GROMACS .gro file of N, CA and C in nm:
model
  339
    1UNK      N    1   4.932   2.493  -3.335
    1UNK     CA    2   4.979   2.614  -3.428
    1UNK      C    3   5.084   2.644  -3.299
    2UNK      N    4   5.283   2.644  -3.284
    2UNK     CA    5   5.353   2.648  -3.194
    2UNK      C    6   5.431   2.790  -3.257
    3UNK      N    7   5.434   2.885  -3.160
    3UNK     CA    8   5.541   2.943  -3.182
    3UNK      C    9   5.674   2.950  -3.122
    4UNK      N   10   5.798   2.978  -3.211
    4UNK     CA   11   5.939   2.995  -3.108
    4UNK      C   12   5.958   3.140  -3.155
    5UNK      N   13   6.045   3.136  -2.992
    5UNK     CA   14   6.116   3.261  -2.982
    5UNK      C   15   6.241   3.340  -3.138
    6UNK      N   16   6.252   3.452  -3.135
    6UNK     CA   17   6.270   3.497  -3.298
    6UNK      C   18   6.512   3.435  -3.225
    7UNK      N   19   6.471   3.499  -3.128
    7UNK     CA   20   6.641   3.443  -3.042
    7UNK      C   21   6.668   3.310  -3.020
    8UNK      N   22   6.614   3.179  -3.043
    8UNK     CA   23   6.577   3.078  -3.022
    8UNK      C   24   6.666   3.028  -2.915
    9UNK      N   25   6.609   3.094  -2.786
    9UNK     CA   26   6.723   3.002  -2.698
    9UNK      C   27   6.552   3.020  -2.564
   10UNK      N   28   6.485   3.029  -2.655
   10UNK     CA   29   6.292   2.998  -2.540
   10UNK      C   30   6.283   2.861  -2.553
   11UNK      N   31   6.167   2.826  -2.520
   11UNK     CA   32   6.107   2.644  -2.519
   11UNK      C   33   5.969   2.750  -2.685
   12UNK      N   34   5.957   2.655  -2.722
   12UNK     CA   35   5.809   2.681  -2.825
   12UNK      C   36   5.701   2.683  -2.721
   13UNK      N   37   5.609   2.738  -2.777
   13UNK     CA   38   5.514   2.772  -2.646
   13UNK      C   39   5.348   2.824  -2.783
   14UNK      N   40   5.285   2.705  -2.711
   14UNK     CA   41   5.143   2.785  -2.778
   14UNK      C   42   5.058   2.918  -2.792
   15UNK      N   43   4.973   2.975  -2.904
   15UNK     CA   44   4.922   3.134  -2.886
   15UNK      C   45   4.842   3.151  -2.730
   16UNK      N   46   4.807   3.115  -2.674
   16UNK     CA   47   4.769   3.112  -2.554
   16UNK      C   48   4.896   3.205  -2.442
   17UNK      N   49   5.039   3.106  -2.467
   17UNK     CA   50   5.156   3.143  -2.364
   17UNK      C   51   5.216   3.219  -2.450
   18UNK      N   52   5.243   3.261  -2.560
   18UNK     CA   53   5.284   3.337  -2.666
   18UNK      C   54   5.202   3.490  -2.586
   19UNK      N   55   5.068   3.509  -2.647
   19UNK     CA   56   4.962   3.661  -2.653
   19UNK      C   57   4.992   3.703  -2.453
   20UNK      N   58   4.984   3.569  -2.370
   20UNK     CA   59   5.034   3.645  -2.247
   20UNK      C   60   5.134   3.654  -2.155
   21UNK      N   61   5.268   3.596  -2.248
   21UNK     CA   62   5.376   3.635  -2.220
   21UNK      C   63   5.407   3.747  -2.321
   22UNK      N   64   5.426   3.816  -2.449
   22UNK     CA   65   5.427   3.885  -2.504
   22UNK      C   66   5.505   3.895  -2.562
   23UNK      N   67   5.592   3.890  -2.423
   23UNK     CA   68   5.815   3.833  -2.550
   23UNK      C   69   5.863   3.738  -2.456
   24UNK      N   70   5.939   3.677  -2.536
   24UNK     CA   71   5.982   3.531  -2.504
   24UNK      C   72   6.086   3.577  -2.387
   25UNK      N   73   6.077   3.486  -2.270
   25UNK     CA   74   6.214   3.466  -2.185
   25UNK      C   75   6.351   3.523  -2.211
   26UNK      N   76   6.375   3.504  -2.336
   26UNK     CA   77   6.501   3.505  -2.412
   26UNK      C   78   6.518   3.674  -2.485
   27UNK      N   79   6.434   3.775  -2.480
   27UNK     CA   80   6.390   3.882  -2.480
   27UNK      C   81   6.350   3.900  -2.667
   28UNK      N   82   6.323   3.735  -2.716
   28UNK     CA   83   6.296   3.771  -2.837
   28UNK      C   84   6.173   3.785  -2.890
   29UNK      N   85   6.133   3.787  -2.971
   29UNK     CA   86   5.999   3.761  -2.988
   29UNK      C   87   5.908   3.655  -3.083
   30UNK      N   88   5.813   3.635  -3.053
   30UNK     CA   89   5.718   3.528  -3.080
   30UNK      C   90   5.678   3.530  -3.283
   31UNK      N   91   5.724   3.445  -3.278
   31UNK     CA   92   5.716   3.369  -3.458
   31UNK      C   93   5.632   3.243  -3.505
   32UNK      N   94   5.515   3.264  -3.548
   32UNK     CA   95   5.498   3.147  -3.589
   32UNK      C   96   5.536   3.029  -3.644
   33UNK      N   97   5.580   2.899  -3.625
   33UNK     CA   98   5.619   2.819  -3.683
   33UNK      C   99   5.587   2.783  -3.835
   34UNK      N  100   5.530   2.811  -3.913
   34UNK     CA  101   5.455   2.801  -3.961
   34UNK      C  102   5.327   2.922  -4.059
   35UNK      N  103   5.361   3.049  -4.143
   35UNK     CA  104   5.256   3.096  -4.223
   35UNK      C  105   5.123   3.032  -4.290
   36UNK      N  106   5.029   3.054  -4.248
   36UNK     CA  107   4.905   2.992  -4.291
   36UNK      C  108   4.928   3.073  -4.399
   37UNK      N  109   4.841   2.950  -4.529
   37UNK     CA  110   4.863   3.052  -4.652
   37UNK      C  111   4.726   2.996  -4.685
   38UNK      N  112   4.614   3.093  -4.716
   38UNK     CA  113   4.440   3.037  -4.729
   38UNK      C  114   4.482   3.055  -4.936
   39UNK      N  115   4.330   2.968  -4.926
   39UNK     CA  116   4.338   2.902  -5.019
   39UNK      C  117   4.316   3.043  -5.176
   40UNK      N  118   4.342   3.008  -5.221
   40UNK     CA  119   4.299   3.101  -5.362
   40UNK      C  120   4.141   3.138  -5.379
   41UNK      N  121   4.089   3.029  -5.314
   41UNK     CA  122   3.916   3.059  -5.359
   41UNK      C  123   3.937   3.151  -5.258
   42UNK      N  124   3.906   3.158  -5.082
   42UNK     CA  125   3.913   3.210  -5.024
   42UNK      C  126   3.977   3.365  -5.081
   43UNK      N  127   4.096   3.382  -5.106
   43UNK     CA  128   4.124   3.525  -5.119
   43UNK      C  129   4.027   3.587  -5.280
   44UNK      N  130   3.982   3.521  -5.332
   44UNK     CA  131   3.896   3.541  -5.434
   44UNK      C  132   3.788   3.607  -5.373
   45UNK      N  133   3.718   3.531  -5.352
   45UNK     CA  134   3.640   3.559  -5.285
   45UNK      C  135   3.582   3.648  -5.117
   46UNK      N  136   3.699   3.723  -5.063
   46UNK     CA  137   3.738   3.803  -4.975
   46UNK      C  138   3.695   3.913  -4.980
   47UNK      N  139   3.637   3.979  -5.060
   47UNK     CA  140   3.578   4.115  -5.064
   47UNK      C  141   3.417   4.107  -5.094
   48UNK      N  142   3.362   3.958  -5.081
   48UNK     CA  143   3.205   3.949  -4.995
   48UNK      C  144   3.197   3.839  -4.879
   49UNK      N  145   3.323   3.868  -4.825
   49UNK     CA  146   3.281   3.886  -4.685
   49UNK      C  147   3.296   3.976  -4.546
   50UNK      N  148   3.258   3.947  -4.445
   50UNK     CA  149   3.213   4.091  -4.380
   50UNK      C  150   3.374   4.056  -4.314
   51UNK      N  151   3.415   4.206  -4.257
   51UNK     CA  152   3.545   4.202  -4.176
   51UNK      C  153   3.586   4.139  -3.995
   52UNK      N  154   3.423   4.101  -3.967
   52UNK     CA  155   3.466   3.973  -3.872
   52UNK      C  156   3.502   3.865  -3.977
   53UNK      N  157   3.390   3.808  -4.039
   53UNK     CA  158   3.459   3.701  -4.079
   53UNK      C  159   3.602   3.674  -4.168
   54UNK      N  160   3.659   3.795  -4.219
   54UNK     CA  161   3.780   3.808  -4.249
   54UNK      C  162   3.900   3.809  -4.119
   55UNK      N  163   3.841   3.866  -4.054
   55UNK     CA  164   3.942   3.862  -3.939
   55UNK      C  165   3.969   3.740  -3.862
   56UNK      N  166   3.808   3.678  -3.813
   56UNK     CA  167   3.849   3.525  -3.802
   56UNK      C  168   3.919   3.433  -3.876
   57UNK      N  169   3.915   3.409  -3.992
   57UNK     CA  170   3.973   3.313  -4.078
   57UNK      C  171   4.143   3.339  -4.064
   58UNK      N  172   4.152   3.470  -4.056
   58UNK     CA  173   4.349   3.494  -4.090
   58UNK      C  174   4.342   3.425  -3.930
   59UNK      N  175   4.293   3.459  -3.808
   59UNK     CA  176   4.374   3.448  -3.679
   59UNK      C  177   4.302   3.270  -3.613
   60UNK      N  178   4.223   3.249  -3.693
   60UNK     CA  179   4.172   3.126  -3.628
   60UNK      C  180   4.299   2.982  -3.603
   61UNK      N  181   4.351   3.055  -3.767
   61UNK     CA  182   4.498   2.908  -3.822
   61UNK      C  183   4.608   2.962  -3.724
   62UNK      N  184   4.662   3.052  -3.644
   62UNK     CA  185   4.700   3.064  -3.563
   62UNK      C  186   4.707   3.065  -3.400
   63UNK      N  187   4.550   3.061  -3.400
   63UNK     CA  188   4.482   3.009  -3.273
   63UNK      C  189   4.484   2.895  -3.214
   64UNK      N  190   4.448   2.824  -3.321
   64UNK     CA  191   4.373   2.722  -3.325
   64UNK      C  192   4.323   2.680  -3.201
   65UNK      N  193   4.355   2.554  -3.092
   65UNK     CA  194   4.207   2.561  -2.997
   65UNK      C  195   4.222   2.587  -2.873
   66UNK      N  196   4.339   2.681  -2.838
   66UNK     CA  197   4.354   2.759  -2.752
   66UNK      C  198   4.249   2.852  -2.693
   67UNK      N  199   4.111   2.879  -2.775
   67UNK     CA  200   4.056   2.938  -2.779
   67UNK      C  201   3.913   2.947  -2.787
   68UNK      N  202   3.835   2.938  -2.775
   68UNK     CA  203   3.698   2.805  -2.786
   68UNK      C  204   3.643   2.874  -2.860
   69UNK      N  205   3.588   2.792  -3.018
   69UNK     CA  206   3.585   2.928  -3.137
   69UNK      C  207   3.436   3.030  -3.044
   70UNK      N  208   3.369   2.973  -3.017
   70UNK     CA  209   3.245   3.094  -2.978
   70UNK      C  210   3.307   3.187  -2.936
   71UNK      N  211   3.385   3.140  -2.821
   71UNK     CA  212   3.466   3.314  -2.770
   71UNK      C  213   3.532   3.355  -2.866
   72UNK      N  214   3.618   3.302  -2.918
   72UNK     CA  215   3.706   3.372  -3.043
   72UNK      C  216   3.654   3.465  -3.131
   73UNK      N  217   3.486   3.410  -3.147
   73UNK     CA  218   3.451   3.478  -3.268
   73UNK      C  219   3.421   3.618  -3.216
   74UNK      N  220   3.352   3.590  -3.083
   74UNK     CA  221   3.300   3.726  -2.982
   74UNK      C  222   3.444   3.829  -3.017
   75UNK      N  223   3.558   3.765  -2.979
   75UNK     CA  224   3.650   3.826  -2.907
   75UNK      C  225   3.672   3.914  -3.081
   76UNK      N  226   3.671   3.801  -3.170
   76UNK     CA  227   3.653   3.913  -3.325
   76UNK      C  228   3.553   4.040  -3.333
   77UNK      N  229   3.436   3.972  -3.304
   77UNK     CA  230   3.342   4.077  -3.334
   77UNK      C  231   3.350   4.185  -3.286
   78UNK      N  232   3.431   4.190  -3.149
   78UNK     CA  233   3.465   4.327  -3.065
   78UNK      C  234   3.565   4.407  -3.100
   79UNK      N  235   3.631   4.365  -3.153
   79UNK     CA  236   3.754   4.355  -3.208
   79UNK      C  237   3.791   4.486  -3.324
   80UNK      N  238   3.674   4.419  -3.429
   80UNK     CA  239   3.694   4.503  -3.583
   80UNK      C  240   3.527   4.519  -3.565
   81UNK      N  241   3.467   4.608  -3.464
   81UNK     CA  242   3.339   4.635  -3.458
   81UNK      C  243   3.358   4.788  -3.508
   82UNK      N  244   3.385   4.843  -3.607
   82UNK     CA  245   3.419   5.006  -3.617
   82UNK      C  246   3.434   5.015  -3.760
   83UNK      N  247   3.461   5.086  -3.802
   83UNK     CA  248   3.430   5.161  -3.948
   83UNK      C  249   3.644   5.093  -4.023
   84UNK      N  250   3.656   5.068  -4.082
   84UNK     CA  251   3.789   5.077  -4.153
   84UNK      C  252   3.767   5.156  -4.249
   85UNK      N  253   3.849   5.256  -4.229
   85UNK     CA  254   3.974   5.344  -4.291
   85UNK      C  255   4.039   5.319  -4.402
   86UNK      N  256   3.971   5.277  -4.516
   86UNK     CA  257   4.022   5.182  -4.639
   86UNK      C  258   4.002   5.314  -4.790
   87UNK      N  259   4.103   5.363  -4.777
   87UNK     CA  260   4.115   5.431  -4.942
   87UNK      C  261   4.142   5.422  -5.087
   88UNK      N  262   4.070   5.430  -5.158
   88UNK     CA  263   4.068   5.357  -5.289
   88UNK      C  264   4.221   5.443  -5.329
   89UNK      N  265   4.286   5.377  -5.370
   89UNK     CA  266   4.393   5.386  -5.513
   89UNK      C  267   4.377   5.382  -5.599
   90UNK      N  268   4.319   5.255  -5.606
   90UNK     CA  269   4.253   5.228  -5.810
   90UNK      C  270   4.172   5.087  -5.793
   91UNK      N  271   4.089   5.052  -5.872
   91UNK     CA  272   3.986   4.940  -5.848
   91UNK      C  273   4.086   4.848  -5.786
   92UNK      N  274   4.228   4.819  -5.785
   92UNK     CA  275   4.285   4.687  -5.758
   92UNK      C  276   4.332   4.661  -5.621
   93UNK      N  277   4.376   4.846  -5.601
   93UNK     CA  278   4.467   4.834  -5.502
   93UNK      C  279   4.363   4.997  -5.329
   94UNK      N  280   4.380   4.903  -5.222
   94UNK     CA  281   4.331   5.030  -5.123
   94UNK      C  282   4.423   5.014  -4.977
   95UNK      N  283   4.433   5.091  -4.986
   95UNK     CA  284   4.540   5.182  -4.885
   95UNK      C  285   4.467   5.155  -4.709
   96UNK      N  286   4.488   5.113  -4.628
   96UNK     CA  287   4.459   5.196  -4.488
   96UNK      C  288   4.471   5.303  -4.414
   97UNK      N  289   4.410   5.350  -4.387
   97UNK     CA  290   4.483   5.491  -4.246
   97UNK      C  291   4.468   5.472  -4.139
   98UNK      N  292   4.613   5.469  -4.128
   98UNK     CA  293   4.653   5.465  -3.942
   98UNK      C  294   4.616   5.605  -3.910
   99UNK      N  295   4.631   5.746  -3.946
   99UNK     CA  296   4.643   5.814  -3.879
   99UNK      C  297   4.507   5.823  -3.816
  100UNK      N  298   4.391   5.803  -3.854
  100UNK     CA  299   4.242   5.881  -3.765
  100UNK      C  300   4.225   5.701  -3.659
  101UNK      N  301   4.177   5.762  -3.520
  101UNK     CA  302   4.208   5.614  -3.453
  101UNK      C  303   4.202   5.647  -3.337
  102UNK      N  304   4.272   5.546  -3.248
  102UNK     CA  305   4.256   5.587  -3.077
  102UNK      C  306   4.447   5.650  -3.032
  103UNK      N  307   4.520   5.610  -3.175
  103UNK     CA  308   4.640   5.653  -3.103
  103UNK      C  309   4.598   5.852  -3.137
  104UNK      N  310   4.627   5.859  -3.282
  104UNK     CA  311   4.524   5.994  -3.305
  104UNK      C  312   4.468   6.060  -3.183
  105UNK      N  313   4.364   5.999  -3.180
  105UNK     CA  314   4.228   6.082  -3.080
  105UNK      C  315   4.352   6.116  -2.927
  106UNK      N  316   4.431   6.024  -2.896
  106UNK     CA  317   4.506   6.023  -2.776
  106UNK      C  318   4.567   6.156  -2.812
  107UNK      N  319   4.707   6.164  -2.904
  107UNK     CA  320   4.734   6.202  -2.959
  107UNK      C  321   4.707   6.385  -2.964
  108UNK      N  322   4.599   6.415  -3.011
  108UNK     CA  323   4.492   6.521  -3.036
  108UNK      C  324   4.450   6.595  -2.858
  109UNK      N  325   4.416   6.467  -2.793
  109UNK     CA  326   4.373   6.480  -2.691
  109UNK      C  327   4.510   6.547  -2.581
  110UNK      N  328   4.661   6.494  -2.601
  110UNK     CA  329   4.792   6.542  -2.524
  110UNK      C  330   4.785   6.677  -2.561
  111UNK      N  331   4.790   6.704  -2.664
  111UNK     CA  332   4.829   6.798  -2.738
  111UNK      C  333   4.733   6.919  -2.654
  112UNK      N  334   4.586   6.886  -2.678
  112UNK     CA  335   4.535   7.002  -2.577
  112UNK      C  336   4.587   7.002  -2.388
  113UNK      N  337   4.675   6.943  -2.354
  113UNK     CA  338   4.687   6.959  -2.204
  113UNK      C  339   4.805   7.120  -2.225
   0.00000   0.00000   0.00000
């Protein structure tokens, strides 16, 4: 998968380059050339998958071969190794609470200064 700059004045790059650069030389944001669409079967069975499996399958199409699978799996495992605070709205919808976590803890720490 390749990524282009939203300003379209920089070369197309792979995931590794986009990630390491953070921002394209023309000050645009890197955006994937295509959005991967998961199968209906994958979506249907997502509630049976672990957070790690969901994250891995979500990012893998964008990473391609730039990170070996075993290393990508280790990165994903470490990245999602915490409780994900979902609040059920109804039986079909949940909301992710983002006010708790690292940023919240930093804000609380800063207020104590």
